[in-house]
Every structure is written in structure tokens, then in C-alpha cells.
Coordinates of C-alpha atoms in Angstrom, one line a residue:
M1 CA -4.5 3.9 17.5
Y2 CA -1.5 1.4 17.9
Q3 CA 1.3 2.8 19.9
G4 CA 3.7 4.2 17.3
E5 CA 1.5 4.9 14.7
T6 CA 2.4 7.0 11.9
T7 CA 0.0 8.8 9.5
L8 CA 1.2 7.0 6.9
N9 CA -1.2 4.5 5.0
I10 CA -0.7 2.7 2.2
G11 CA -2.7 1.1 -0.7
L12 CA -1.8 -2.0 -2.7
I13 CA -3.6 -1.6 -5.9
H14 CA -4.7 -4.5 -8.4
H15 CA -7.3 -2.8 -10.4
P16 CA -6.7 -0.8 -12.2
V17 CA -2.8 -0.9 -13.2
V18 CA -1.5 -2.0 -16.6
N19 CA 0.7 -4.8 -17.9
K20 CA 3.8 -4.5 -19.9
R21 CA 2.1 -3.3 -23.2
A22 CA 0.6 -0.5 -21.0
E23 CA -3.4 -1.8 -21.2
V24 CA -5.3 -1.5 -18.0
I25 CA -6.2 -4.9 -16.4
G26 CA -6.7 -6.5 -13.2
S27 CA -3.4 -8.0 -11.6
A28 CA -4.3 -10.7 -8.9
V29 CA -3.1 -10.6 -5.4
T30 CA -0.6 -12.6 -4.0
N31 CA 0.2 -14.3 -0.4
L32 CA 3.6 -13.0 -0.6
D33 CA 2.9 -9.4 -1.0
I34 CA 0.0 -9.4 1.9
H35 CA 2.4 -10.3 4.3
D36 CA 5.4 -8.8 3.3
I37 CA 4.3 -5.4 2.8
A38 CA 2.3 -5.9 6.3
R39 CA 5.2 -7.1 8.4
T40 CA 7.0 -3.8 7.0
A41 CA 4.2 -1.8 7.1
R42 CA 3.9 -2.8 10.9
T43 CA 7.8 -2.4 12.0
Y44 CA 7.5 1.3 11.1
G45 CA 4.3 2.1 11.9
V46 CA 2.4 2.5 9.0
G47 CA -1.7 3.1 10.4
H48 CA -3.4 0.7 7.7
Y49 CA -2.7 -1.4 5.1
F50 CA -5.2 -1.2 2.0
I51 CA -5.6 -4.6 -0.5
S52 CA -7.5 -2.9 -3.7
T53 CA -9.3 -5.3 -5.8
P54 CA -12.6 -5.0 -7.2
F55 CA -13.1 -8.4 -7.7
E56 CA -15.2 -10.4 -5.0
D57 CA -12.8 -14.0 -5.8
Q58 CA -9.7 -12.2 -4.8
Q59 CA -11.5 -10.4 -1.7
Q60 CA -12.3 -13.7 0.0
L61 CA -9.0 -15.2 -1.0
V62 CA -8.0 -12.3 1.4
K63 CA -10.4 -12.5 3.7
Q64 CA -9.6 -16.1 4.2
L65 CA -6.2 -15.4 4.8
L66 CA -6.8 -12.7 7.1
D67 CA -9.3 -15.0 9.1
H68 CA -6.6 -17.7 9.5
W69 CA -4.0 -15.4 11.0
Q70 CA -6.3 -13.3 12.8
T71 CA -8.2 -15.6 14.9
G72 CA -7.6 -19.3 13.5
H73 CA -5.0 -21.7 13.8
G74 CA -2.5 -19.1 12.8
A75 CA -3.3 -16.4 15.8
T76 CA -1.8 -19.0 18.2
Y77 CA 1.0 -20.1 16.1
N78 CA 2.4 -16.6 14.6
P79 CA 1.3 -14.1 17.3
A80 CA 3.6 -11.7 15.6
R81 CA 1.9 -12.4 11.8
R82 CA -1.5 -11.5 13.7
E83 CA -0.6 -8.5 14.8
A84 CA 1.1 -7.1 11.6
L85 CA -1.7 -8.7 9.3
G86 CA -3.6 -6.3 11.7
I87 CA -3.7 -3.4 10.3
V88 CA -4.9 -5.1 6.5
R89 CA -7.9 -3.6 5.3
I90 CA -10.0 -4.7 1.9
A91 CA -11.0 -2.2 -0.5
T92 CA -12.4 -2.2 -3.7
S93 CA -11.5 1.3 -4.5
L94 CA -9.6 4.3 -4.5
H95 CA -12.6 5.6 -3.3
E96 CA -13.4 3.5 -0.7
M97 CA -10.0 4.0 0.8
T98 CA -10.1 7.5 1.1
D99 CA -13.7 7.8 2.2
A100 CA -12.7 5.3 5.6
L101 CA -9.1 7.4 5.6
T102 CA -11.5 10.8 5.7
D103 CA -13.9 9.4 8.3
Y104 CA -10.8 8.0 10.5
Y105 CA -8.8 11.3 10.1
Q106 CA -11.9 13.5 10.0
R107 CA -10.1 15.3 7.2
E108 CA -9.1 13.6 3.4
P109 CA -5.7 12.3 3.1
L110 CA -3.0 13.5 0.7
L111 CA -2.7 11.2 -2.0
V112 CA 0.3 10.1 -3.3
A113 CA 1.2 7.4 -6.0
T114 CA 4.6 5.6 -6.7
S115 CA 5.9 5.2 -10.1
A116 CA 9.0 3.7 -11.7
R117 CA 8.7 6.4 -14.1
V118 CA 9.1 10.2 -13.1
Q119 CA 5.7 11.7 -13.3
D120 CA 4.7 15.5 -13.2
N121 CA 3.8 16.3 -9.7
T122 CA 6.7 14.9 -8.2
I123 CA 7.2 15.3 -4.2
G124 CA 10.4 14.7 -2.9
Y125 CA 11.1 11.7 0.0
R126 CA 12.1 14.2 2.6
T127 CA 9.4 16.7 2.0
L128 CA 6.9 13.9 2.3
G129 CA 8.3 12.6 5.2
D130 CA 7.9 16.0 6.9
K131 CA 4.1 16.2 6.1
I132 CA 3.8 12.5 8.0
H133 CA 5.6 13.6 11.1
M134 CA 3.8 16.7 11.1
G135 CA 0.8 14.4 11.1
E136 CA -0.7 15.0 8.1
P137 CA -2.6 12.0 6.6
V138 CA -1.5 10.2 3.5
L139 CA -2.5 7.6 1.3
L140 CA 0.8 5.9 -0.7
L141 CA -0.6 4.0 -3.4
F142 CA 1.6 1.2 -4.9
G143 CA 0.6 -0.6 -8.0
T144 CA 0.5 -4.3 -9.1
A145 CA 1.3 -5.7 -12.5
H146 CA 3.7 -2.6 -14.2
G147 CA 2.1 -0.2 -12.1
L148 CA -0.6 1.9 -11.2
A149 CA -3.0 2.9 -14.3
P150 CA -3.1 6.7 -15.9
E151 CA -7.0 7.3 -14.4
I152 CA -5.1 6.4 -10.5
L153 CA -2.4 8.8 -11.4
E154 CA -4.6 11.4 -12.5
Q155 CA -6.7 11.5 -9.1
T156 CA -3.3 11.8 -7.0
D157 CA -2.4 15.1 -5.5
A158 CA 1.6 14.0 -5.8
T159 CA 4.0 11.0 -6.4
L160 CA 7.2 9.7 -5.1
P161 CA 10.5 10.1 -7.5
P162 CA 11.5 6.4 -8.9
I163 CA 13.8 4.3 -7.1
V164 CA 16.9 4.4 -8.7
G165 CA 19.3 1.4 -8.2
G166 CA 22.2 2.8 -10.6
T167 CA 21.2 0.1 -13.8
Q168 CA 19.1 0.7 -16.5
Y169 CA 17.0 -2.0 -15.3
N170 CA 14.1 -1.1 -13.2
H171 CA 11.2 -3.6 -12.3
L172 CA 11.4 -4.1 -8.8
S173 CA 8.8 -6.0 -7.1
V174 CA 6.1 -4.4 -5.0
R175 CA 6.9 -5.9 -1.6
S176 CA 10.7 -4.7 -1.7
A177 CA 9.7 -1.2 -3.4
S178 CA 7.3 -0.5 -0.7
S179 CA 9.7 -1.9 2.0
I180 CA 12.4 0.7 0.5
I181 CA 9.8 3.7 -0.2
I182 CA 8.4 3.2 3.7
D183 CA 11.8 3.2 5.0
R184 CA 13.0 6.2 3.4
L185 CA 9.7 8.2 4.8
L186 CA 9.5 6.7 8.1
G187 CA 13.2 5.4 8.7
S188 CA 15.5 6.7 11.1

């Protein structure tokens, strides 16, 4: 644990997610998602930030990026980036993430999804924030593309309400959504 670490952990799922036609797909890892979400997560004390993809070429891309910023030239060029990326972990699946966190906390984390649509198992931001502040381990899942696939949503214990911006348009980037949600849960 590092100073200020909370029991909130996040997972960015690249497969299985859905496309705009609600078909299950795998999406590509993006450099900006890795960097920007890690910076937000580290700022607020997120314990672990998992990038989940079963695709070996995508895992290798993440590993190369992390190596550059952890041990390569980037580590000395930008120590703040090195620190933020220090919480990033590569995972192949939701199961691998929950196993890692169960080992870390010695109990299973509460699995919470995010979605742009209201789900049946909604939990409020305040309620979830209170659970985190009381020390309950939480794995908060973010979907890439057009969101988490039904098979992921079915495995979760709860889902946070959608972010409502006051218009009918509701398609934030995962970087923006994660920043808003993490602030709602851990911000002062």
C-alpha cells in the first residue's frame, strides 16, 4: 500500500464489450486511456488500475508503454508519470482481476459496473463511497467501445447510475467518465 491508498480499484475492460450495434467485441487499448486514467486514479488514491484484455498483442503494447515509463527513459524524464503508472496492472479477464484483489485484501471485492444506461442493480454514489471509506474492497469496472458486455454486467454486484449531463447526448469518453465517477466517489 502507498500513503493515501483507498480500497477502490478500477478495471478498464477491452473484452468483452459491445459496439454500437450491441454486438460483443474486443476493443483496442489506447495510450491516452492508460495515461490519463492512471493519473486520475493515482491522484484520488485508487489502489490498482487494471487494463484487461485477452489479446496478447494488446498486452504487449501495454507492457512496452509501462516499461518505458517505469524503467526506461520516461522514468527519469517524467517521475510523476512513472508514479501514476505504477498502479497499472495488466489482466486477461475479470476473473484474473478479482483473484488478484482477493489475494491482496484477503476477501473478495465488491464488483461494481458503470453504464450509460440504468441497470436493475443500481447503487448510489454516496452509498458506494461510504463502503469504500469504511474499507470495503471494490473493483469498479469501466467498459471501452460502447460499454460492458451483458456477460460482465451479469457478474457484478451493483451498477452505478449513469452520468447525466442535462442533454439527450450521453457518450462520454471512458477517460472523462472515469474522472467524474472517481471524483464523485472519493472527492472531498
